[in-house]
Short mmCIF file of C-alpha atoms in Angstrom, two decimals:
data_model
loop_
_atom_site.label_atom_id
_atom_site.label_comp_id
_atom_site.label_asym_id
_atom_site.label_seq_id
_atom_site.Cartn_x
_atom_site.Cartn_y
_atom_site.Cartn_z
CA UNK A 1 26.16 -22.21 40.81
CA UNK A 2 28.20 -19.52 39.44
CA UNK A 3 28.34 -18.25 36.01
CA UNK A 4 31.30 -19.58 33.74
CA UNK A 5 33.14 -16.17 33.40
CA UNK A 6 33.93 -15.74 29.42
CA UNK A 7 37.25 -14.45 28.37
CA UNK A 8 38.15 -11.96 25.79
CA UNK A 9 40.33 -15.30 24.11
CA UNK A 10 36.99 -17.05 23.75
CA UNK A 11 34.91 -14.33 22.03
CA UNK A 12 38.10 -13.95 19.68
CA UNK A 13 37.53 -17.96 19.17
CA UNK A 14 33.69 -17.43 18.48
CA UNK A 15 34.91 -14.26 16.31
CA UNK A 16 37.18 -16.59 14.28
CA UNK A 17 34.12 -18.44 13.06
CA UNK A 18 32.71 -15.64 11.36
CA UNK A 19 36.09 -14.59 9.76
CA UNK A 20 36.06 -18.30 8.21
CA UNK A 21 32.14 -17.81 6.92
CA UNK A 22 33.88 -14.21 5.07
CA UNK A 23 36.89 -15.98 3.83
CA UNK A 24 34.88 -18.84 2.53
CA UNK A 25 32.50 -16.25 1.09
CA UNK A 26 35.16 -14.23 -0.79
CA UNK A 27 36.53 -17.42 -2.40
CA UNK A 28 33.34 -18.44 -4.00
CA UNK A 29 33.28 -14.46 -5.54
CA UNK A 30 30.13 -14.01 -3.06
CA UNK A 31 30.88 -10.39 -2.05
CA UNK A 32 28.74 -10.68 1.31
CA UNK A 33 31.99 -9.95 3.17
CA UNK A 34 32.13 -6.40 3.80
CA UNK A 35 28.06 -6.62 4.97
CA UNK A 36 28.81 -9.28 6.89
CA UNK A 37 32.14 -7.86 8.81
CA UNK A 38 30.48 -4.31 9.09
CA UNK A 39 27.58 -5.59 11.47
CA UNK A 40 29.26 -7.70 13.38
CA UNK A 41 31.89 -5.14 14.15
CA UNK A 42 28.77 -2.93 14.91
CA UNK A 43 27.14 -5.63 16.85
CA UNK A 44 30.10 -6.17 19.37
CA UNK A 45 30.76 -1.96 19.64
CA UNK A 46 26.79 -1.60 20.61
CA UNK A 47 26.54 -4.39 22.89
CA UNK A 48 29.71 -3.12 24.62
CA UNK A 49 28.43 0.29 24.80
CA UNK A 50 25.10 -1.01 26.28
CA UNK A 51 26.67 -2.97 28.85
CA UNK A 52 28.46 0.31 29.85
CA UNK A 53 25.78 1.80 29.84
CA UNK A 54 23.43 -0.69 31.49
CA UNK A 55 25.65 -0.90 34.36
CA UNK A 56 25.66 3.01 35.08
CA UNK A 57 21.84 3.01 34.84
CA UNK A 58 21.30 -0.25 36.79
CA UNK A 59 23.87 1.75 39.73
CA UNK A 60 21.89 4.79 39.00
CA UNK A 61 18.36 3.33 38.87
CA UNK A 62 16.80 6.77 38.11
CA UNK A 63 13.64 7.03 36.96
CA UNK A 64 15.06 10.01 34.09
CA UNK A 65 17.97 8.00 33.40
CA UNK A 66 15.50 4.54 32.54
CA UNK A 67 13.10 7.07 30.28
CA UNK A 68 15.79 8.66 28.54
CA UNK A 69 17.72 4.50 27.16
CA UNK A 70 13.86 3.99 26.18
CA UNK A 71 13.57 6.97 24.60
CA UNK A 72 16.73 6.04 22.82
CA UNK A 73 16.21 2.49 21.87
CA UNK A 74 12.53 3.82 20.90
CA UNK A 75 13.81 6.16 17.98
CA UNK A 76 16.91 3.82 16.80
CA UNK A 77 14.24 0.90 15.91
CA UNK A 78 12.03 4.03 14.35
CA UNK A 79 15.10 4.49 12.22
CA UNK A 80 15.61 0.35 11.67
CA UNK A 81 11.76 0.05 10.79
CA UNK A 82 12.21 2.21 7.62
CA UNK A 83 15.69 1.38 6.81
CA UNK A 84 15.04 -1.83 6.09
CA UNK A 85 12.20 -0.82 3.16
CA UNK A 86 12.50 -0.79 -0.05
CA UNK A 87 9.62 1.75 -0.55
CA UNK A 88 9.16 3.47 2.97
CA UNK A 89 6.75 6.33 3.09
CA UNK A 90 8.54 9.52 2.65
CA UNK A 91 9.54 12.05 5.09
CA UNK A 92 8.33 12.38 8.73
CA UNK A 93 5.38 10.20 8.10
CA UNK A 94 7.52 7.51 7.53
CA UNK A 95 9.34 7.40 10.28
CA UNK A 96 6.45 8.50 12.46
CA UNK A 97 4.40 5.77 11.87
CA UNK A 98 6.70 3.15 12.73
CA UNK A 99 7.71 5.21 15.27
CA UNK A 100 4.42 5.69 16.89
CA UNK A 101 2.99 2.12 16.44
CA UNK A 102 6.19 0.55 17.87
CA UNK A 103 6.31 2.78 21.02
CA UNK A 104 2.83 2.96 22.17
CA UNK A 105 2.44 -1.16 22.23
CA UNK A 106 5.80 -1.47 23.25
CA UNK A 107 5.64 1.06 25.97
CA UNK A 108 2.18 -0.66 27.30
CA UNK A 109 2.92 -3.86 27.06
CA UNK A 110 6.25 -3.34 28.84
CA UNK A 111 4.76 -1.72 31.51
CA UNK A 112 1.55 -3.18 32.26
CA UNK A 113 3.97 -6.53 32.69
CA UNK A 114 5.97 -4.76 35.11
CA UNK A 115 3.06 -3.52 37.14
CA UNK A 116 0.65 -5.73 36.34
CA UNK A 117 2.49 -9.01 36.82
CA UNK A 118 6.22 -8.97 37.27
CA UNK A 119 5.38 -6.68 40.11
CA UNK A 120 9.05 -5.22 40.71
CA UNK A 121 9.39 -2.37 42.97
CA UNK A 122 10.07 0.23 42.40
CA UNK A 123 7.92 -0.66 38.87
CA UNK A 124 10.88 0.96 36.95
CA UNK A 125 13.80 -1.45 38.23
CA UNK A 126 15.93 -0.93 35.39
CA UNK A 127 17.53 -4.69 35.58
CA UNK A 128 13.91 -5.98 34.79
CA UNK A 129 12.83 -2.68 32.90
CA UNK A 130 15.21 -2.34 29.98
CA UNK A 131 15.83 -6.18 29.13
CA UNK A 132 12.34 -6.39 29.16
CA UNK A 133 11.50 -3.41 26.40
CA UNK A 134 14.53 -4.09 24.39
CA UNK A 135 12.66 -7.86 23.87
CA UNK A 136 9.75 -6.77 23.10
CA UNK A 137 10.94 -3.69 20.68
CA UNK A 138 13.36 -5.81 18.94
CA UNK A 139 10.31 -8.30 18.00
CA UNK A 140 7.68 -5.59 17.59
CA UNK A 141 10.13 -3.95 14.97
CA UNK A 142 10.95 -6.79 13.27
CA UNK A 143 7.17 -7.47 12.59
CA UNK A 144 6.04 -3.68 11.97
CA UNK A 145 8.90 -3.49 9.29
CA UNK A 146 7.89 -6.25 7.28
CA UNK A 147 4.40 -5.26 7.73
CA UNK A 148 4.54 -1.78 6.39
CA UNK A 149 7.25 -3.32 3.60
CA UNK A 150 4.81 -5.47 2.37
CA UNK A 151 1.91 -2.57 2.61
CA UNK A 152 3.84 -0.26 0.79
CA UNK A 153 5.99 -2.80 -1.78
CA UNK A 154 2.43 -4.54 -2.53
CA UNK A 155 0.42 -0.84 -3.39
CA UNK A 156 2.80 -0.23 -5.49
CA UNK A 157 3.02 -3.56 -7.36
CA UNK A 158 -1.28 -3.78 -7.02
CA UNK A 159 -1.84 -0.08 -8.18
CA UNK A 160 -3.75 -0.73 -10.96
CA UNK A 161 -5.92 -2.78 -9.18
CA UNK A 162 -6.34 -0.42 -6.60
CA UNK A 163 -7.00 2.43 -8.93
CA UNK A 164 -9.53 -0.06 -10.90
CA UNK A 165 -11.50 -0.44 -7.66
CA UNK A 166 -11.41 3.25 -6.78
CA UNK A 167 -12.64 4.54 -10.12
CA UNK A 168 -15.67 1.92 -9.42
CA UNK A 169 -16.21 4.21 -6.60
CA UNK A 170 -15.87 1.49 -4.21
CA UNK A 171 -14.04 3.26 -0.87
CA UNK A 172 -10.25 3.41 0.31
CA UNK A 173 -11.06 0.67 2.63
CA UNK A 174 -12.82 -1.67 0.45
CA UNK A 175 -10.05 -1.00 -2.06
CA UNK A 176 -7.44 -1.95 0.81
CA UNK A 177 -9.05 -4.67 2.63
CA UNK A 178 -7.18 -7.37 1.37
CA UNK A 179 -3.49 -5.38 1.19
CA UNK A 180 -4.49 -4.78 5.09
CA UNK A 181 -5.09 -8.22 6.10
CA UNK A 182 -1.72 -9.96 3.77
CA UNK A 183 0.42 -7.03 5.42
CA UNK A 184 -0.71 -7.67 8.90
CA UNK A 185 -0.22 -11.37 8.55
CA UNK A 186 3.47 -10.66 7.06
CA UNK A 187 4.14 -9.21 10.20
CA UNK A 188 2.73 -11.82 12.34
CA UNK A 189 4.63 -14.68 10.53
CA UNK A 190 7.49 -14.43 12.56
CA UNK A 191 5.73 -14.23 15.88
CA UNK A 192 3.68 -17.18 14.74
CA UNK A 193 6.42 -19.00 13.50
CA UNK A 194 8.61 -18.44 17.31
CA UNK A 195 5.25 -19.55 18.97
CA UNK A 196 5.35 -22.62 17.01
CA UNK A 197 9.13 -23.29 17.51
CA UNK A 198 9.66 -22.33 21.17
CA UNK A 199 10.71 -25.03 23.21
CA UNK A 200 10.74 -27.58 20.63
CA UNK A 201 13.00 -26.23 18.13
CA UNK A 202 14.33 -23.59 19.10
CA UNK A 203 15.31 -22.84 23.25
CA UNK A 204 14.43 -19.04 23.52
CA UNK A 205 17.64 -16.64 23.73
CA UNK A 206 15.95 -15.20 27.17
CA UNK A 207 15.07 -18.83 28.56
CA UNK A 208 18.28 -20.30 27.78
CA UNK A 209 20.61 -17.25 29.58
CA UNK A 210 18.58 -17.82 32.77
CA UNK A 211 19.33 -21.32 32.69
CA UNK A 212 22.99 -20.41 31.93
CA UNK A 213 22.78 -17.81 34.86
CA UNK A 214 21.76 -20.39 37.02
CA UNK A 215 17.77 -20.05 37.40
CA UNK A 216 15.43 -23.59 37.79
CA UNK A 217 14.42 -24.66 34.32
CA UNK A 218 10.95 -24.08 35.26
CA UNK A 219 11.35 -20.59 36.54
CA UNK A 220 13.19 -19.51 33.52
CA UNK A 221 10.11 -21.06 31.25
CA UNK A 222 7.65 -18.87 33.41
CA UNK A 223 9.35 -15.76 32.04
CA UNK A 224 9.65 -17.21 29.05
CA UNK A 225 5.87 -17.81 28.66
CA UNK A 226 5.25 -14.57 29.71
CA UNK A 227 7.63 -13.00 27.49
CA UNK A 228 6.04 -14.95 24.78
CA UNK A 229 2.63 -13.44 25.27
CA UNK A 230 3.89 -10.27 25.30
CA UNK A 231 6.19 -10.35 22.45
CA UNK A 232 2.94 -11.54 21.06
CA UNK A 233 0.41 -8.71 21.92
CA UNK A 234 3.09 -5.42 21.27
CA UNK A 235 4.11 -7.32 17.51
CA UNK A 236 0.46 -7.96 16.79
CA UNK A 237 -1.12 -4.78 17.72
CA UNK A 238 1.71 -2.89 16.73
CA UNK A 239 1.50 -4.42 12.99
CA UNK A 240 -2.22 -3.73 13.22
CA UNK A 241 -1.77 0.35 14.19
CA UNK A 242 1.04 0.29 11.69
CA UNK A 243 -1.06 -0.61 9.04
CA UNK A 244 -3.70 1.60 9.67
CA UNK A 245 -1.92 4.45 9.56
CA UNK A 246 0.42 3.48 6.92
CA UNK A 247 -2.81 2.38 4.69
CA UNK A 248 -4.60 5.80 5.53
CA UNK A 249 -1.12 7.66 4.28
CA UNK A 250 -0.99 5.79 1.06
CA UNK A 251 -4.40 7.80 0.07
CA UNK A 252 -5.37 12.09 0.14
CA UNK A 253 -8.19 13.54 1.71
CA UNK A 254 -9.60 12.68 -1.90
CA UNK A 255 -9.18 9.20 -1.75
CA UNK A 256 -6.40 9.21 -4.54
CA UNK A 257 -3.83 6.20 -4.26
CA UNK A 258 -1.10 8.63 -4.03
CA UNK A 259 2.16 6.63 -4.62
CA UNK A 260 4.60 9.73 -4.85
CA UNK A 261 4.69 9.76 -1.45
CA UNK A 262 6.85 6.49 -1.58
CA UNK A 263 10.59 6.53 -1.70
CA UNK A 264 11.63 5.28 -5.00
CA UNK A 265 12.49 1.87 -5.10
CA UNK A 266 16.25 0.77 -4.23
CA UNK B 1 -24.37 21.84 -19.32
CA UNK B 2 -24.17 18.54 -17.43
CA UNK B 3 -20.02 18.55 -17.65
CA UNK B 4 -17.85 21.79 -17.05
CA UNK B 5 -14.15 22.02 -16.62
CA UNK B 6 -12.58 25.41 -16.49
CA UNK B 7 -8.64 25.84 -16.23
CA UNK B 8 -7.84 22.43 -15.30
CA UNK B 9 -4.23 21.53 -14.79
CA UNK B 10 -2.22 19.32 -13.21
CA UNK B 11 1.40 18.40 -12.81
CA UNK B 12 1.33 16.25 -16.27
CA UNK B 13 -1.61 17.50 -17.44
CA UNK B 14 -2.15 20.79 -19.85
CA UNK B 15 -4.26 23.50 -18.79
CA UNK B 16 -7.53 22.41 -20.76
CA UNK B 17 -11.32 23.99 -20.47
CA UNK B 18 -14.61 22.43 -21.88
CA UNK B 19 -18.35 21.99 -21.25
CA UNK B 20 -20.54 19.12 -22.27
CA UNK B 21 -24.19 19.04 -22.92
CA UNK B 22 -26.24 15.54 -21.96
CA UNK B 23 -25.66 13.01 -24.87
CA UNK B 24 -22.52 14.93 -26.09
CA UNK B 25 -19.04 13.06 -26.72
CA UNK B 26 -15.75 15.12 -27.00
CA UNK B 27 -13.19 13.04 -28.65
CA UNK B 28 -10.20 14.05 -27.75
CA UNK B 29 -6.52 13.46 -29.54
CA UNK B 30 -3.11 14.45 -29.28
CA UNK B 31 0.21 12.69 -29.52
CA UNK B 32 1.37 10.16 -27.24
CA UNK B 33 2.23 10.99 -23.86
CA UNK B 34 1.10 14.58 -24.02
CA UNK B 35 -1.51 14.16 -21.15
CA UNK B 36 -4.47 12.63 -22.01
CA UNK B 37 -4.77 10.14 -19.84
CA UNK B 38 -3.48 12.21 -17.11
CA UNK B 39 -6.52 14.50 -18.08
CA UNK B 40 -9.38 11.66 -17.73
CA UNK B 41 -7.15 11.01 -14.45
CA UNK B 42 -7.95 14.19 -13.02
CA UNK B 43 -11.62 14.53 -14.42
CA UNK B 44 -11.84 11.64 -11.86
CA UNK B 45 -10.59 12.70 -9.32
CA UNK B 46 -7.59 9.88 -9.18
CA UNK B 47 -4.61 12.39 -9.29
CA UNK B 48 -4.26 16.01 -7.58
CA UNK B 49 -5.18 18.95 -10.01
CA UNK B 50 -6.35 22.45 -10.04
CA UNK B 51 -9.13 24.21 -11.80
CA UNK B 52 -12.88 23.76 -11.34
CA UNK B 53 -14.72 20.72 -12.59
CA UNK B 54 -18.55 20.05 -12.14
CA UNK B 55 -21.56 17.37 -12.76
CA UNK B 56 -24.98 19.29 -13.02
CA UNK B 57 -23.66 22.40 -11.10
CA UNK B 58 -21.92 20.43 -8.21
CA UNK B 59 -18.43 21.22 -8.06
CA UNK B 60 -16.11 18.06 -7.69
CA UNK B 61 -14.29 18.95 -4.42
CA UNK B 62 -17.64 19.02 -2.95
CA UNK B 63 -19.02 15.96 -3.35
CA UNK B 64 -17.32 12.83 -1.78
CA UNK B 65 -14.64 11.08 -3.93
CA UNK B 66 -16.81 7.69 -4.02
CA UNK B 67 -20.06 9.63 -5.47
CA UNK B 68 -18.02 11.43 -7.75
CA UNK B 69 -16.36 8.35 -9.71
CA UNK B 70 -19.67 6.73 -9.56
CA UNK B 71 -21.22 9.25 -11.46
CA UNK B 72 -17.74 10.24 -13.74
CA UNK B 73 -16.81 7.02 -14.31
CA UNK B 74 -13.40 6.06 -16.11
CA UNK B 75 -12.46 3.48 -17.95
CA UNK B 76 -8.61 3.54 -17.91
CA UNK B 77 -6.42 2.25 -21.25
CA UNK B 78 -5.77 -0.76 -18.54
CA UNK B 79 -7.96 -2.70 -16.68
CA UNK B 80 -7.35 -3.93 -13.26
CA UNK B 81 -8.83 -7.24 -11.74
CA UNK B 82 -8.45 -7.45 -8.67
CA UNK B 83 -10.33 -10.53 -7.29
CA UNK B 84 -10.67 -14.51 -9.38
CA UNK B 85 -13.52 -14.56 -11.79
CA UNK B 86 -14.93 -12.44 -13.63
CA UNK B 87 -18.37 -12.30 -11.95
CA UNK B 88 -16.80 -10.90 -8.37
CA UNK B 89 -15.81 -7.66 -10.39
CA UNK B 90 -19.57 -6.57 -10.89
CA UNK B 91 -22.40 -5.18 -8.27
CA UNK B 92 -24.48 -7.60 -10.38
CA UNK B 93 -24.71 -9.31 -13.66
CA UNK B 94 -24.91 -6.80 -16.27
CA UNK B 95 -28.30 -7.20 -18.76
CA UNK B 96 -27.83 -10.04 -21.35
CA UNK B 97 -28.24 -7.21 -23.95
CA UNK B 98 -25.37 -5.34 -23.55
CA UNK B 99 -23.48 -8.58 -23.04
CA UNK B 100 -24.81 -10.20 -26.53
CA UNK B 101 -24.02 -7.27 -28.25
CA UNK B 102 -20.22 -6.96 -27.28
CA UNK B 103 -20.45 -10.61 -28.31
CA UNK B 104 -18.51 -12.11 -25.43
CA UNK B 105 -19.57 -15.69 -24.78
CA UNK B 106 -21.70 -16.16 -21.35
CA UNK B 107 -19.52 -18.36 -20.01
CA UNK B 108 -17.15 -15.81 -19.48
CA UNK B 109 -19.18 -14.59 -16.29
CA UNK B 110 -17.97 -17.59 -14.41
CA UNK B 111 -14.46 -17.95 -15.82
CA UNK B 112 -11.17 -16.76 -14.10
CA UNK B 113 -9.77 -13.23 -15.13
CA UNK B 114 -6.21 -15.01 -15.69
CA UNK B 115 -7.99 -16.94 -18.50
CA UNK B 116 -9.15 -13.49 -20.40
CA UNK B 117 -7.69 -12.04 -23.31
CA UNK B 118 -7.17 -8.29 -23.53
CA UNK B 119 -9.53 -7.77 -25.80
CA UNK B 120 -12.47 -9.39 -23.78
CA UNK B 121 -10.80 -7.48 -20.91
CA UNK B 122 -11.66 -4.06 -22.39
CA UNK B 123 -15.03 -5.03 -23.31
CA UNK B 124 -15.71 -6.63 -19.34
CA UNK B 125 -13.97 -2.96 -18.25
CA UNK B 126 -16.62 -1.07 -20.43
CA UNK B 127 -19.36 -3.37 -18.92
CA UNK B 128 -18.40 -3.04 -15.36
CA UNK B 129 -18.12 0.86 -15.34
CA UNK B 130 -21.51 1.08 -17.42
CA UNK B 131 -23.37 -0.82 -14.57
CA UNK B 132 -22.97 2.14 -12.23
CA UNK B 133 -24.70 3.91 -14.79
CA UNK B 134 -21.91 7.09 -14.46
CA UNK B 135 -23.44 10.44 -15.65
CA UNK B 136 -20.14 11.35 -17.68
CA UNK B 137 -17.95 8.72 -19.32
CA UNK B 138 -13.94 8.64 -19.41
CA UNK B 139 -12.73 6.30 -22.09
CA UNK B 140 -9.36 6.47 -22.66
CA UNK B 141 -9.18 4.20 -25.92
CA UNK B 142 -11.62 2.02 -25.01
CA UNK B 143 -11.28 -0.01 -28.63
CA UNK B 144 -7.75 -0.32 -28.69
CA UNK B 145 -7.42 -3.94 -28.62
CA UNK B 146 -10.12 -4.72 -30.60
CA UNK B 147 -10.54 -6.25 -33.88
CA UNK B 148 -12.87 -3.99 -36.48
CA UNK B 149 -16.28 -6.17 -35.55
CA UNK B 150 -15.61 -5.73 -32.19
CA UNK B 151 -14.54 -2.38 -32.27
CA UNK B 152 -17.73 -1.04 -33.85
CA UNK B 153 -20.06 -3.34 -31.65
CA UNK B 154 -18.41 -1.90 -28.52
CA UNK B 155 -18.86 2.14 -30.57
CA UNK B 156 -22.29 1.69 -30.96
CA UNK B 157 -23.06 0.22 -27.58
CA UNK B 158 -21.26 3.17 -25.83
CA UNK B 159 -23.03 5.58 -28.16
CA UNK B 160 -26.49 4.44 -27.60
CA UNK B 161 -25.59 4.25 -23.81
CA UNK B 162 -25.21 8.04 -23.91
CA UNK B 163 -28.06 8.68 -25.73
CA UNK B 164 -30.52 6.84 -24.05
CA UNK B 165 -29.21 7.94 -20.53
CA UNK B 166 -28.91 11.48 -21.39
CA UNK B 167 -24.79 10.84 -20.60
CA UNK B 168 -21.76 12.87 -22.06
CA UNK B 169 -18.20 11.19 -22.56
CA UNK B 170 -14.76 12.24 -23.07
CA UNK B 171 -13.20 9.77 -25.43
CA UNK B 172 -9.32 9.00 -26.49
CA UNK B 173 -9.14 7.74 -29.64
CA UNK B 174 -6.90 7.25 -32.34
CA UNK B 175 -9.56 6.61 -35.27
CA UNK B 176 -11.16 9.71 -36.43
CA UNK B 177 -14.03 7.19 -37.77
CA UNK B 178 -15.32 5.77 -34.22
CA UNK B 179 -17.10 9.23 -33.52
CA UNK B 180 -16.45 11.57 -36.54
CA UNK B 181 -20.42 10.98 -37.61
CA UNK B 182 -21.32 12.66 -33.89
CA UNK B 183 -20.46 15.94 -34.88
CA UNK B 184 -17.55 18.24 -35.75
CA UNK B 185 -16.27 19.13 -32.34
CA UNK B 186 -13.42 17.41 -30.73
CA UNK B 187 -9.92 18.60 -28.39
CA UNK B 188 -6.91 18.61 -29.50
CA UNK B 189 -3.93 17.99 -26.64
CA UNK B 190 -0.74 19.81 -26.91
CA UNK B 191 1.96 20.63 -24.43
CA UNK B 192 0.73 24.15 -24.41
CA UNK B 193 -2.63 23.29 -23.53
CA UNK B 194 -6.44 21.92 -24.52
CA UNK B 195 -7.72 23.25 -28.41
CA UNK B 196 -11.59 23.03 -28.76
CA UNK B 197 -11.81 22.24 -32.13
CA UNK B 198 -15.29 22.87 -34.13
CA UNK B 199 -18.52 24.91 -33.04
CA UNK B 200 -18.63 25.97 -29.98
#
């Protein structure tokens, strides 16, 4: 069975619905508009540019050429991860942390699955390779993002409670255990919540395009288990190395809660 | 001495220098928002500073942050409560002595922190740092929201604290009566800077 081919006339029709959900939104005075037409403009110019760019590297199939779209997609989510907070940690620290905790689960995860059990050869096959790491960054940097917004919003709201525990000389990580454990579990809840869903609720994005493309139901839900667990692993050990370091940066080599290094609040 | 701070500053805090025997409090004024607070911060150890500050000859930076607000313990203008009840907040239930005498009701131990008003707050904060038994005590208006009766009960604890442990305190305080009878010495805080007031 061959794909149904989709015509520019049909995304235009799919395009059209959007325009309607900005139209009705400007009547009722909603002012989402400009938001909402901005990122879907940006949404169709990336995914155009990627499928450029995909098809180069997939005809290429360098090794180099792989590395350097990870190292890409690696720091744009870096950039996403603190973006999206309201009180990111300032500077390079910032942006290194989510940086760091995203890539290094990421990066292992992705590739232990294509070694380990995907098994393509050569291990970097970019039509398995890239798919594969932009799933599993997109999810990891959805949860480290709200992980490290909730560390940082919640030390700043919790301060004096902090402070009150660290003038009883009780330790950073006493004083943190708690902000640790509600900020790993607000990055989990998505996971948790498309672990509950899949299949029932929801048909996974990955699942269903296989199906589209053609593959046998069951196939398609062996990748999609797969993809599951590993979506799974990167977000949760990402979250929990995010943390960590995010926690450690809140706090001097004197144990001070030291909230200046926070962004000011937007 | 027990307590010395030489040429401590800090980014909101006035360059300030002072040494305090065992049993000696320093009450310390100034106008609002001049740095007082950020002072007892920094005595502490909670907010980056410069000079030199020591307990008993050790020098701050040298001992770890933990030990050091153990031993300089302060009692911040606000209290934080971090966990349900009351009783989670302590290392153990402080002596029913200290407890009668800042007349807060025993059932209080048990009850949440939501249910507390600020006044029994203050006292609780007072109770919770004394349990550590702290060499040097930070009070930063420790009476503030408390009526007269209370006010002095929670003076004359504090006082007899230091005495009897051989402790030294810094104390905020807007009423020249809570320590004037402890003798005449006590800092003034401007924006230029710390004033010893008093013998020396």
């Amino acid at each position: 069975m061959d794909l149904y081919s989709l015509t520019p006339v049909d995304l235009i029709v799919a395009a059209s619905l959007v325009l309607a959900l900005g139209m009705v939104q400007i009547l009722l005075g909603l002012g989402l508009f400009r938001t909402l037409a901005l990122n879907s403009v940006r949404m169709v110019l990336q995914l155009l540019l990627v499928g450029v760019i995909l098809k180069a590297v997939f005809d290429a199939a360098t090794l180099p050429w792989i590395v350097l779209i990870a190292l890409v997609m690696m720091g744009l989510a870096g950039y996403e991860v603190v973006a999206r907070q309201k009180r990111a940690i300032r500077g390079w620290h910032g942006y290194g942390i989510g940086l760091a905790s995203m890539s290094v689960t990421a990066l292992i995860v992705t590739v232990l699955a294509l070694t380990l059990m995907i098994e393509t050869d050569p291990w970097y096959e970019p039509q398995y390779a890239i798919p594969l790491l932009g799933m599993i960054l997109g999810n990891t940097m959805t949860g480290i993002g709200l992980a490290l917004n909730n560390l940082t919003q919640t030390a700043w709201q919790t301060r004096v409670e902090i402070e009150a525990r660290l003038v009883l000389g009780h330790s950073v990580r006493d004083a943190t255990a708690e902000l640790r454990s509600d900020s790993m579990r607000a990055g989990l809840i998505p996971t948790l919540n498309m672990l509950a869903a899949a299949g029932v609720i929801s048909l996974p994005g990955m699942m269903t395009g296989q199906i589209l493309a053609g593959s046998a139901p069951i196939e398609a839900v062996k990748y999609q288990i797969l993809i599951m667990f590993l979506i799974t692993a990167a977000t949760g050990f990402g979250s929990l190395v995010a943390v960590q370091l995010g926690a450690r940066r809140l706090f001097d080599a004197r144990d001070r809660l030291r909230l200046d290094r926070l962004r000011s609040g937007r | 001495m027990l307590f010395e701070v030489k040429d401590l500053r800090g980014p909101n805090v006035p360059p300030v220098s002072f040494a305090l025997a065992a049993g000696e409090v320093l009450p310390v004024r100034g106008e609002s928002g001049v740095g007082k607070s950020q002072m007892l911060r920094a005595l502490a150890d909670l907010s980056p500073h410069e000079g030199e500050i020591s307990l008993g000859g050790v020098e701050q930076q040298s001992m770890q942050a933990t030990d050091w607000r153990r031993q300089v313990a302060l009692v911040p203008a606000e209290s934080g409560w971090w966990a349900d009840t009351v009783a989670e907040h302590f290392p153990a239930r402080p002596s029913e002595a200290w407890w009668e005498r800042l007349r807060l009701r025993a059932a209080l131990w048990e009850s949440p922190v939501e249910r507390l008003s600020s006044g029994e707050r203050q006292r609780l904060a007072v109770l919770r740092a004394l349990a550590l038994e702290p060499r040097v005590l930070l009070l930063d208006e420790p009476t503030a929201n408390l009526d007269r009766d209370n006010a002095e009960a929670m003076a004359g604890l504090l006082l007899d604290y230091l005495r009897d442990q051989g402790a030294a305190a810094v104390w905020i305080s807007h009423d020249p009566r809570e320590i004037d009878a402890h003798g005449d010495r006590w800092l003034e805080m401007t924006s230029e800077g710390g004033v010893l007031h008093g013998s020396v």
